Structure formats: structure tokens, C-alpha cells
Short mmCIF file of C-alpha atoms and ligand atoms in Angstrom, two decimals:
data_model
loop_
_atom_site.label_atom_id
_atom_site.label_comp_id
_atom_site.label_asym_id
_atom_site.label_seq_id
_atom_site.Cartn_x
_atom_site.Cartn_y
_atom_site.Cartn_z
CA MET E 1 195.02 -70.37 -269.24
CA LYS E 2 195.13 -68.02 -266.32
CA THR E 3 191.75 -66.46 -265.88
CA HIS E 4 191.38 -62.76 -264.62
CA PRO E 5 194.15 -63.39 -261.95
CA VAL E 6 194.10 -59.95 -260.51
CA THR E 7 193.12 -60.05 -256.84
CA ALA E 8 195.34 -57.81 -254.71
CA ALA E 9 194.40 -54.43 -253.12
CA LEU E 10 197.14 -52.57 -255.02
CA LEU E 11 198.71 -53.25 -258.38
CA VAL E 12 202.18 -52.07 -259.49
CA LEU E 13 202.47 -52.47 -263.26
CA GLY E 14 205.59 -51.81 -265.18
CA ASN E 15 205.32 -50.79 -268.83
CA TRP E 16 208.68 -51.40 -270.52
CA LYS E 17 207.49 -49.82 -273.85
CA MET E 18 210.00 -50.29 -276.61
CA HIS E 19 212.95 -50.54 -274.43
CA LEU E 20 215.55 -53.23 -273.45
CA THR E 21 217.20 -56.19 -275.28
CA GLN E 22 216.24 -59.79 -274.70
CA GLN E 23 219.15 -60.26 -272.20
CA ALA E 24 218.28 -57.02 -270.33
CA SER E 25 214.56 -57.99 -270.30
CA LEU E 26 215.40 -61.44 -268.77
CA SER E 27 217.68 -60.04 -266.19
CA LEU E 28 215.16 -57.19 -265.19
CA ALA E 29 212.32 -59.87 -264.95
CA LYS E 30 214.43 -61.92 -262.59
CA GLN E 31 215.32 -58.94 -260.50
CA VAL E 32 211.71 -57.98 -260.25
CA ALA E 33 210.67 -61.44 -259.29
CA GLY E 34 213.31 -61.30 -256.49
CA GLU E 35 211.85 -58.11 -255.13
CA VAL E 36 208.38 -59.37 -254.53
CA GLY E 37 208.70 -60.48 -250.99
CA SER E 38 206.25 -62.46 -248.92
CA GLU E 39 205.07 -59.39 -247.07
CA ALA E 40 203.53 -58.14 -250.28
CA ALA E 41 201.71 -61.43 -250.87
CA GLY E 42 198.00 -60.93 -251.10
CA VAL E 43 198.04 -57.16 -250.76
CA VAL E 44 200.20 -56.08 -253.70
CA GLN E 45 200.40 -57.61 -257.20
CA VAL E 46 203.27 -56.69 -259.51
CA GLY E 47 203.10 -57.07 -263.23
CA ILE E 48 205.48 -56.28 -266.02
CA CYS E 49 204.87 -55.61 -269.78
CA PRO E 50 207.88 -56.48 -271.86
CA ALA E 51 207.94 -55.83 -275.65
CA PHE E 52 206.15 -58.57 -277.69
CA PRO E 53 209.27 -60.58 -278.83
CA TYR E 54 210.36 -60.97 -275.23
CA LEU E 55 207.03 -62.13 -273.69
CA LEU E 56 207.81 -65.79 -274.08
CA PRO E 57 211.35 -65.83 -272.59
CA VAL E 58 210.16 -63.54 -269.82
CA ALA E 59 207.28 -65.88 -269.07
CA ASP E 60 209.90 -68.62 -268.66
CA ALA E 61 212.00 -66.46 -266.38
CA LEU E 62 208.96 -65.63 -264.21
CA MET E 63 207.90 -69.30 -263.78
CA GLY E 64 207.05 -69.96 -260.21
CA SER E 65 207.05 -66.31 -259.36
CA PRO E 66 203.84 -64.31 -258.46
CA VAL E 67 204.82 -61.53 -260.91
CA LEU E 68 202.05 -61.15 -263.52
CA LEU E 69 203.14 -61.01 -267.20
CA GLY E 70 201.27 -58.39 -269.30
CA ALA E 71 201.27 -57.14 -272.88
CA GLN E 72 201.38 -53.55 -273.89
CA ASP E 73 198.58 -53.89 -276.48
CA CYS E 74 196.51 -56.47 -278.36
CA HIS E 75 194.46 -56.67 -281.42
CA PHE E 76 190.58 -56.62 -281.07
CA LYS E 77 190.18 -59.74 -283.12
CA PRO E 78 190.98 -63.10 -281.68
CA GLU E 79 192.63 -64.21 -284.98
CA GLY E 80 192.84 -63.37 -288.61
CA ALA E 81 194.61 -61.67 -291.48
CA PHE E 82 196.09 -58.69 -289.65
CA THR E 83 199.73 -58.31 -290.67
CA GLY E 84 202.04 -57.28 -287.80
CA CYS E 85 199.34 -57.59 -285.05
CA VAL E 86 199.27 -59.78 -282.02
CA SER E 87 195.95 -61.46 -280.79
CA VAL E 88 194.92 -61.94 -277.18
CA ASN E 89 194.82 -65.67 -277.86
CA MET E 90 198.51 -65.52 -278.51
CA LEU E 91 199.08 -63.48 -275.46
CA ALA E 92 197.13 -66.00 -273.32
CA ASP E 93 199.04 -68.75 -275.01
CA VAL E 94 202.47 -67.40 -273.96
CA GLY E 95 201.23 -66.77 -270.31
CA CYS E 96 200.07 -63.18 -270.20
CA ALA E 97 197.64 -62.49 -267.44
CA PHE E 98 196.76 -58.99 -268.44
CA THR E 99 197.10 -56.51 -271.28
CA LEU E 100 197.16 -52.62 -271.40
CA VAL E 101 194.78 -51.22 -273.92
CA GLY E 102 194.41 -47.65 -275.07
CA HIS E 103 197.81 -46.38 -273.86
CA SER E 104 198.01 -42.69 -274.90
CA GLU E 105 201.02 -43.35 -277.00
CA ARG E 106 198.96 -45.88 -279.06
CA ARG E 107 195.88 -43.54 -279.09
CA ALA E 108 198.17 -40.86 -280.52
CA GLY E 109 200.64 -42.86 -282.67
CA GLN E 110 198.17 -45.39 -284.10
CA ALA E 111 195.10 -43.23 -284.08
CA GLU E 112 193.31 -45.54 -281.75
CA ARG E 113 189.81 -44.45 -280.94
CA ASP E 114 187.75 -45.19 -277.81
CA ALA E 115 185.72 -47.83 -279.79
CA ASP E 116 188.96 -49.57 -280.75
CA VAL E 117 190.12 -49.60 -277.08
CA ARG E 118 186.71 -50.98 -275.90
CA ALA E 119 186.85 -53.66 -278.64
CA LYS E 120 190.26 -54.68 -277.52
CA ALA E 121 189.27 -54.82 -273.82
CA LEU E 122 186.23 -56.92 -274.68
CA THR E 123 188.40 -59.41 -276.58
CA ALA E 124 191.06 -59.52 -273.86
CA ILE E 125 188.34 -60.27 -271.20
CA SER E 126 186.77 -62.96 -273.40
CA GLN E 127 190.13 -64.77 -273.44
CA GLY E 128 190.57 -64.52 -269.66
CA LEU E 129 193.03 -61.66 -269.67
CA HIS E 130 192.66 -58.72 -267.30
CA ALA E 131 192.34 -55.53 -269.36
CA VAL E 132 193.95 -52.33 -268.01
CA ILE E 133 192.09 -49.54 -269.97
CA CYS E 134 194.21 -46.28 -270.11
CA ILE E 135 192.62 -42.92 -270.29
CA GLY E 136 194.01 -39.38 -269.75
CA GLU E 137 193.72 -35.76 -270.70
CA THR E 138 196.11 -33.56 -272.73
CA ALA E 139 197.80 -30.58 -271.19
CA ALA E 140 195.38 -28.26 -273.02
CA GLU E 141 192.38 -30.12 -271.68
CA ARG E 142 193.81 -29.86 -268.19
CA ASP E 143 194.40 -26.09 -268.62
CA ASP E 144 190.96 -25.20 -270.14
CA GLY E 145 189.17 -27.15 -267.30
CA SER E 146 187.49 -29.66 -269.68
CA PHE E 147 189.47 -32.67 -268.46
CA LYS E 148 186.85 -34.28 -266.31
CA ASP E 149 184.28 -34.21 -269.24
CA VAL E 150 187.13 -35.65 -271.42
CA LEU E 151 187.81 -38.46 -269.05
CA THR E 152 184.16 -39.18 -268.54
CA ARG E 153 183.69 -39.48 -272.31
CA GLN E 154 186.76 -41.73 -272.61
CA LEU E 155 185.65 -43.90 -269.75
CA LEU E 156 182.07 -44.29 -270.99
CA ALA E 157 183.26 -45.16 -274.62
CA SER E 158 186.20 -47.37 -273.66
CA LEU E 159 184.70 -49.57 -270.95
CA PRO E 160 182.92 -52.61 -272.16
CA GLU E 161 179.45 -53.50 -270.60
CA ASN E 162 179.02 -55.94 -268.00
CA THR E 163 182.55 -55.78 -266.68
CA SER E 164 183.66 -56.28 -263.13
CA ARG E 165 186.59 -55.61 -260.87
CA ASP E 166 188.34 -58.88 -261.67
CA MET E 167 188.03 -58.20 -265.43
CA VAL E 168 189.21 -54.65 -265.84
CA SER E 169 191.23 -51.91 -264.25
CA ILE E 170 191.35 -48.34 -265.28
CA ALA E 171 194.71 -46.46 -265.53
CA TYR E 172 194.38 -42.69 -265.27
CA GLU E 173 197.38 -41.29 -267.01
CA PRO E 174 197.32 -37.59 -267.71
CA ILE E 175 199.21 -37.30 -271.03
CA TRP E 176 201.14 -34.28 -269.86
CA ALA E 177 202.61 -36.34 -266.93
CA ILE E 178 203.86 -39.15 -269.00
CA GLY E 179 207.60 -39.18 -269.27
CA THR E 180 207.81 -35.51 -268.23
CA GLY E 181 208.70 -35.71 -264.54
CA ARG E 182 205.50 -33.65 -263.87
CA THR E 183 202.67 -35.07 -261.85
CA PRO E 184 199.36 -33.74 -260.63
CA SER E 185 199.11 -32.93 -256.94
CA ALA E 186 197.77 -35.63 -254.61
CA GLU E 187 194.66 -33.56 -254.32
CA ASP E 188 194.21 -33.45 -258.11
CA ILE E 189 194.78 -37.21 -258.42
CA SER E 190 192.20 -37.88 -255.68
CA SER E 191 189.80 -35.42 -257.23
CA VAL E 192 190.02 -37.27 -260.65
CA HIS E 193 189.89 -40.83 -259.14
CA THR E 194 186.90 -39.85 -257.03
CA HIS E 195 185.22 -38.51 -260.17
CA LEU E 196 186.02 -41.70 -262.10
CA GLN E 197 184.68 -43.82 -259.28
CA ALA E 198 181.32 -42.06 -259.53
CA VAL E 199 181.25 -42.59 -263.35
CA LEU E 200 182.13 -46.26 -262.79
CA SER E 201 179.55 -46.75 -260.13
CA ASP E 202 176.86 -45.96 -262.72
CA MET E 203 178.43 -48.49 -265.23
CA VAL E 204 179.38 -51.56 -263.09
CA ASP E 205 177.37 -53.64 -260.66
CA GLY E 206 179.34 -54.83 -257.57
CA PRO E 207 182.80 -53.80 -256.47
CA LEU E 208 184.30 -51.15 -258.67
CA PRO E 209 187.26 -51.79 -260.88
CA ARG E 210 190.67 -50.58 -259.57
CA ILE E 211 191.77 -47.16 -260.67
CA LEU E 212 195.59 -46.91 -261.10
CA TYR E 213 197.52 -43.71 -261.53
CA GLY E 214 200.27 -43.41 -264.21
CA GLY E 215 202.56 -40.68 -265.35
CA SER E 216 206.00 -39.95 -263.86
CA VAL E 217 205.59 -42.28 -260.85
CA LYS E 218 208.97 -42.48 -259.19
CA PRO E 219 210.40 -43.61 -255.81
CA ASN E 220 210.05 -40.10 -254.45
CA ASN E 221 206.29 -39.80 -255.07
CA ALA E 222 205.14 -43.49 -255.09
CA LEU E 223 204.28 -43.70 -251.42
CA GLU E 224 202.24 -40.43 -251.40
CA ILE E 225 200.32 -41.49 -254.52
CA LEU E 226 199.81 -45.03 -253.42
CA SER E 227 198.62 -44.04 -249.96
CA LEU E 228 195.66 -42.01 -251.32
CA PRO E 229 192.55 -44.06 -250.48
CA VAL E 230 191.13 -43.67 -254.01
CA VAL E 231 194.29 -44.95 -255.70
CA ASP E 232 194.41 -48.72 -256.34
CA GLY E 233 197.89 -48.96 -257.88
CA VAL E 234 200.23 -47.42 -260.32
CA LEU E 235 201.30 -47.88 -263.90
CA VAL E 236 205.00 -47.03 -264.19
CA GLY E 237 206.92 -46.41 -267.38
CA GLY E 238 210.49 -44.97 -267.02
CA ALA E 239 211.10 -46.01 -263.42
CA SER E 240 210.01 -49.64 -264.26
CA ILE E 241 213.10 -50.34 -266.44
CA ASP E 242 215.43 -49.29 -263.57
CA PRO E 243 215.60 -52.24 -261.11
CA SER E 244 216.30 -50.21 -257.98
CA GLN E 245 213.66 -47.49 -258.75
CA PHE E 246 211.05 -50.16 -259.42
CA ALA E 247 211.98 -52.11 -256.27
CA ASN E 248 211.49 -48.86 -254.30
CA ILE E 249 208.04 -48.33 -255.79
CA ILE E 250 207.06 -52.02 -254.97
CA GLN E 251 208.25 -51.34 -251.41
CA ALA E 252 206.17 -48.10 -251.29
CA ALA E 253 203.13 -50.15 -252.51
CA THR E 254 203.62 -52.79 -249.77
CA GLN E 255 203.82 -50.05 -247.13
CA ALA E 256 200.75 -48.33 -248.45
CA ALA E 257 198.78 -51.51 -248.84
CA LEU E 258 199.44 -52.59 -245.27
CA LYS E 259 198.16 -49.26 -244.08
CA LYS E 260 195.04 -49.56 -246.25
CA VAL E 261 193.95 -53.13 -245.38
P1 PGA N 1 206.23 -42.66 -267.21
O1 PGA N 1 205.23 -43.59 -268.19
O2 PGA N 1 206.23 -43.41 -265.82
O3 PGA N 1 207.59 -42.82 -267.82
O4 PGA N 1 205.73 -41.31 -267.18
C1 PGA N 1 204.00 -43.96 -267.80
C2 PGA N 1 203.36 -44.69 -268.90
O5 PGA N 1 203.37 -44.32 -269.99
O6 PGA N 1 202.52 -45.65 -268.65
#
């Protein structure tokens, strides 16, 4: 079992959502593995999250590559009578290094609450997986100015106690930016990440967990976002299933990371 294998300064994670066939997943995984050059070694880690049925073949396709395999979700119990669900034990068993938890599409579609997200993160960590905890405000919460309070509340309630940088990352994903082509300004992203760092510093001893940005990350904005001192990576949806766009984002991360270290 791989144990909390996230070590690099910057993470570039691709969330493939409910896209692609098995063949397309395998071919994309091999292309991504081919894009992770030696110059990125140690400073950037790339991860991909295929749909559940394709985790095992993609794990085989990634064999010998530094690309991390991740899941898009997990159940909060390690096993049991939960029809249609997938446990972290199963994810670890097929080679997953990390799992997303609390993506806004699950919070909305499956009515996941912060307590569920927290329980999932805790179970993932206990099985050696790195948990990427997603939080984000709605357009209405951004517009009425309550978004920092909303994010604080989500973070406090979703982050398990006694975590550390190697166990969890936070993905700040404004819901209004996901799949819309709209992103907050660099100043707005910095302001939120700085706020989240302050909240985290009261919750975590030692080095703070990474804070990734997600929501319409594309080749044309990746370098600016990844170069922000308070951004520790990106969670990419749409652009992660386009091999050349994802390759450009990986290159931007390498450039940004080499400037940061
Ligand atoms: P997007 O999705 O890059 O397509 O906006 C991001 C996400 O949902 O994680």
C-alpha cells in the first residue's frame, strides 16, 4: 500500500468526472505519464482521477510512472453493506494514492454534508490515502459577501482533527467557476487562500496542508494561478481530459514550481 505519497511543492490533479471510455482513459493516462518529464521531478506531482470502473486498468497503464492515481470519491466506512459504494480499502487495493472528497458536484447531487466529507477524509487517511477536501462558495455567497464565512465553516467542519500536510490537501473550488470558464481574479484567489491558511494554522500543527485552486483552470490562466505564492496546485476538470491542454498545465506548474523553490 502506498502511504500518503504526496510530497511535491505543487500538485496538478485531473478530475475526469463521468467522462471517457476505458480505451480513452487508458490512452489519456499513457499520454499524461509521457508528459511528466524529469524537470518536474520532486517539484510537481501529477495525479489523475478516472471513473471507478477504469481505476484498475489505468493503474496498470501508470505502472512505473510517477503519476498518482486518485479516486473521485469514497465511502466513509471501510467496508460493509452499502450497495453501489466503493471503500477506501478497495481504492488502496487497486493502487490509488489519493481521493477527492466533498466535490461540490457530490455535495449538491448526493446531498453530502460537511460531516460526511470529514468522515470520508478520516477513513481515507486511516487507509494511507491522501484526502483532497473540496470546499467552495456559490455565486450567491460570493455576491452577498458571506463567502469567507462559508468557507471557514466548511473547512472547520470538513477537516478531520490531527491531520498534517502529508495527509490532506484542501481544494478551493468556487462553485460558480466550475465548468463555466469564469475564474476569480488572481487577487481574489490569493485573498481566499491567505484566509484559508489562517484558518488552517489554528487547526493543524506543523507545516500547513497544501491549498489547491480549482474551477476553469485552463492553459491560458494556469501559469498566473500556479505562480501565486499561496497556491500549492490546481484541481482541473474539463482541461484534464484534453491531453494537450493538460500537458500545457503541467508545463505551467513546472515553470511556476521552479520559480518558487
Ligand atoms: P473545471 O472543473 O476545471 O471543468 O471547471 C473543476 C472541478 O470540478 O474540479
